[in-house]
């Protein structure tokens, strides 16, 4: 199977690096230097695994030849551009999205009729350079069919990920997992972007009246009410996901916090915005998620 | 009469220097910043800007050096009230002590150490530009009234208001000073932390319709808590917020809490939103947005 990974941030790099050990991988990057570095040095994976994988990389989508599976691993706000660059081509390919938030599949669909696979990933990594990614959390990636994509296709891709050394599971319905992560991300990323606190035990503290855990808990409860109204039964309880993550010992810097610190655009619109819009669509009150959404948007506006 | 200003920062200095101009008032200032104290004793306390004044007074960082005073005017940051009054209470054995601080809970803290307490709210503002020198940015009124559980006599409150007015700091003595206090607290609690969390000036907070709606949500909770205590606000905080957003008023003003956050100083959040939450809990009024904002700013302080 020939795979094209679009976007080589930490998640894209982890996927490309591992998959390149079992199949033919081509990487489409945004920057030319990034593609050049991968072609010259290969991609080093360190941390939980340690190897260097060879792969072909390019920054011009016109140079891409046919592939069987496209994995769009850009940030949520990069999906539109990625879909546009793939649009009208690769008729035989299946496309898979692994973005945070909601809506990536619809964006892909607007640009092509490819069978689509939804994925959410809980693994994490840190990019040390264009050709070096550290594999930090080896938590799984969950995949599910979008629309009428056959489940067998999803299982095949999940198996390939497992063969490459990653943790993956095919689920007949991804919505429960996607929503668990959506609520978790809207809450933890939003709070992190505003408080500048890494995801540490402050997020689970509920001793004092002003402890952050109360707010995190209430944000999660609002999110759960939206999920219920949307007819989604969650795969995992986002509050428990939060507590568990804060017990890992090493504080994780949520991407939205890193974005705000680096004064980059964040994924707030596709994560918090998606949840708040779902709440409005379902007629569910979500005043605290709305407040966090507005505050992060404003924080972004202060530097963009 | 003898007055001691406790905490001779910007606002304290406005009272101290102006009162020192009066023949019949002897002014003392208690402050922990030794350089500031030395400069005041050497060169007088200088105000410039909205008024040019040099006040001759006695300053000390040694509370034991304070003589018995008729009045105390406490002007520390709210988190220092308890320590400041514990150190100076001996000087007010026969006197009355008023607060011109921000927030809720200062009167209660004073009443733990002195018998006659004056509830006060003041609007003038300035900043220390050098030891012994304060830039007077904004003139404004002060309201004094009794702190109901341990009230100062009405005649004494009038005497203090009269002295301030004669000194160029217009002050009114009223029977119920809670209205102006809550109007200012609601204004500050609904705007300052929004600036602190987003980095936006007051004007930019107000012109973002979604963010302005969040401000209104905070104002509404504050009004409900005030109303549950039968407090009549002397003006609508909404009008004051819109007025301040005008380009010729305070559009470009960075809230003091934003300045605190940028300098990584502890904020007064416990006495603003935290105060509204505590009074709300006491009177059975829900304050979910103020609670959320309180937790976010506390979280931000904990990230340093």
Coordinates of C-alpha atoms in Angstrom, one line a residue, chain B residues 16-179:
Chain B
X16 CA -1.8 61.9 51.7
X17 CA -0.3 64.7 49.6
X18 CA -3.6 66.5 49.2
X19 CA -4.6 66.3 52.8
X20 CA -1.1 67.5 53.8
X21 CA -2.0 70.8 52.2
X22 CA -4.5 71.5 55.0
X23 CA -3.4 73.6 58.0
X24 CA -5.6 71.7 60.4
X25 CA -4.6 68.2 59.3
X26 CA -1.3 66.4 60.2
X27 CA -0.6 63.6 57.8
X28 CA 1.3 60.4 58.4
X29 CA 2.0 57.7 55.8
X30 CA 2.8 54.1 56.5
X31 CA 4.4 52.2 53.7
X32 CA 6.9 49.3 53.4
X33 CA 8.8 50.7 50.4
X34 CA 11.8 52.3 52.2
X35 CA 13.0 54.3 49.2
X36 CA 9.6 55.9 48.8
X37 CA 9.4 56.6 52.5
X38 CA 12.9 58.2 52.5
X39 CA 12.1 60.3 49.4
X40 CA 8.8 61.6 51.0
X41 CA 10.6 62.6 54.2
X42 CA 13.4 64.3 52.3
X43 CA 11.6 66.1 49.5
X44 CA 7.9 65.9 50.3
X45 CA 5.3 63.8 48.4
X46 CA 5.0 65.2 44.9
X47 CA 1.9 64.8 42.6
X48 CA 1.9 65.9 39.0
X49 CA -0.6 65.6 36.2
X50 CA -4.2 66.2 37.0
X51 CA -3.0 68.4 39.8
X52 CA 0.5 69.6 40.9
X53 CA 1.0 69.3 44.6
X54 CA 3.9 68.8 47.0
X55 CA 2.7 67.5 50.3
X56 CA 4.8 67.7 53.5
X57 CA 4.2 64.8 55.7
X58 CA 5.8 62.2 57.9
X59 CA 6.3 58.8 56.3
X60 CA 7.5 55.6 58.0
X61 CA 8.0 52.0 57.3
X62 CA 8.0 51.3 61.0
X63 CA 4.4 50.9 62.3
X64 CA 5.7 51.3 65.9
X65 CA 6.6 54.9 65.1
X66 CA 3.0 55.9 64.3
X67 CA 1.3 58.2 66.9
X68 CA -2.4 57.9 67.9
X69 CA -4.5 59.1 64.9
X70 CA -8.0 60.3 64.5
X71 CA -8.3 58.6 61.1
X72 CA -6.7 55.9 59.1
X73 CA -7.2 55.7 55.3
X74 CA -6.2 52.2 54.1
X75 CA -5.0 52.2 50.5
X76 CA -3.0 49.0 50.1
X77 CA -3.7 46.4 47.5
X78 CA -6.5 44.3 48.8
X79 CA -4.4 41.3 49.5
X80 CA -2.3 43.3 52.0
X81 CA -5.1 44.7 54.1
X82 CA -4.9 42.2 56.9
X83 CA -1.2 42.5 57.4
X84 CA -1.2 46.3 57.1
X85 CA -4.0 46.8 59.6
X86 CA -2.6 44.2 62.0
X87 CA 0.6 46.2 62.1
X88 CA -1.0 49.6 62.5
X89 CA -4.1 49.0 64.5
X90 CA -2.5 50.4 67.7
X91 CA -2.6 53.9 66.2
X92 CA -6.3 53.8 65.8
X93 CA -7.4 52.7 69.3
X94 CA -9.6 55.9 69.5
X95 CA -9.8 56.6 65.8
X96 CA -11.8 55.5 62.8
X97 CA -10.4 53.6 59.8
X98 CA -11.7 53.9 56.3
X99 CA -10.8 52.0 53.2
X100 CA -10.4 53.4 49.7
X101 CA -9.3 50.1 48.2
X102 CA -10.7 47.9 45.4
X103 CA -12.9 45.0 45.9
X104 CA -15.0 43.3 48.6
X105 CA -13.8 42.1 52.0
X106 CA -11.5 45.0 53.0
X107 CA -13.9 46.4 55.6
X108 CA -14.3 42.9 57.1
X109 CA -10.5 42.6 57.3
X110 CA -10.2 46.0 59.0
X111 CA -13.0 45.2 61.5
X112 CA -11.0 42.3 62.8
X113 CA -8.5 44.8 64.2
X114 CA -10.2 48.1 64.8
X115 CA -13.6 49.1 66.2
X116 CA -14.8 51.9 64.0
X117 CA -14.7 51.2 60.3
X118 CA -15.6 53.4 57.3
X119 CA -16.7 51.8 54.0
X120 CA -15.2 53.8 51.2
X121 CA -14.9 53.8 47.4
X122 CA -12.7 56.1 45.4
X123 CA -12.3 56.8 41.7
X124 CA -9.1 58.9 41.3
X125 CA -6.2 57.0 39.9
X126 CA -2.5 57.4 39.3
X127 CA 0.8 55.7 39.3
X128 CA 4.1 55.9 41.1
X129 CA 6.7 57.2 38.6
X130 CA 9.6 57.5 41.1
X131 CA 10.1 57.3 44.8
X132 CA 8.2 60.2 46.3
X133 CA 6.6 61.1 43.0
X134 CA 3.1 60.1 41.8
X135 CA 1.6 60.8 38.4
X136 CA -2.0 61.8 39.1
X137 CA -3.9 60.5 36.0
X138 CA -7.6 60.8 36.9
X139 CA -9.5 63.0 39.3
X140 CA -12.6 61.5 40.8
X141 CA -15.0 61.3 43.7
X142 CA -14.9 59.4 46.9
X143 CA -17.8 58.1 48.9
X144 CA -17.6 57.3 52.6
X145 CA -20.2 55.5 54.8
X146 CA -20.4 53.3 57.8
X147 CA -19.3 49.6 57.7
X148 CA -22.6 48.4 59.2
X149 CA -21.3 45.6 61.6
X150 CA -18.7 48.0 63.2
X151 CA -19.7 51.5 62.1
X152 CA -17.8 54.7 62.6
X153 CA -20.0 57.5 64.0
X154 CA -21.7 59.6 61.2
X155 CA -20.2 62.8 62.5
X156 CA -16.7 61.3 62.2
X157 CA -17.4 60.1 58.6
X158 CA -18.5 63.6 57.7
X159 CA -15.4 65.1 59.3
X160 CA -13.2 62.9 57.1
X161 CA -15.2 63.6 54.0
X162 CA -15.1 67.3 54.7
X163 CA -11.3 67.3 55.1
X164 CA -10.8 65.4 51.8
X165 CA -13.1 67.7 50.0
X166 CA -11.3 70.8 51.3
X167 CA -8.0 69.2 50.3
X168 CA -9.2 68.8 46.6
X169 CA -10.3 65.2 46.8
X170 CA -14.1 65.6 46.7
X171 CA -15.7 63.2 49.1
X172 CA -19.3 62.6 50.2
X173 CA -20.5 61.0 53.5
X174 CA -23.6 58.8 53.0
X175 CA -25.7 56.6 55.1
X176 CA -25.2 53.6 52.8
X177 CA -22.0 53.4 50.9
X178 CA -22.5 50.0 49.4
X179 CA -24.1 51.3 46.1

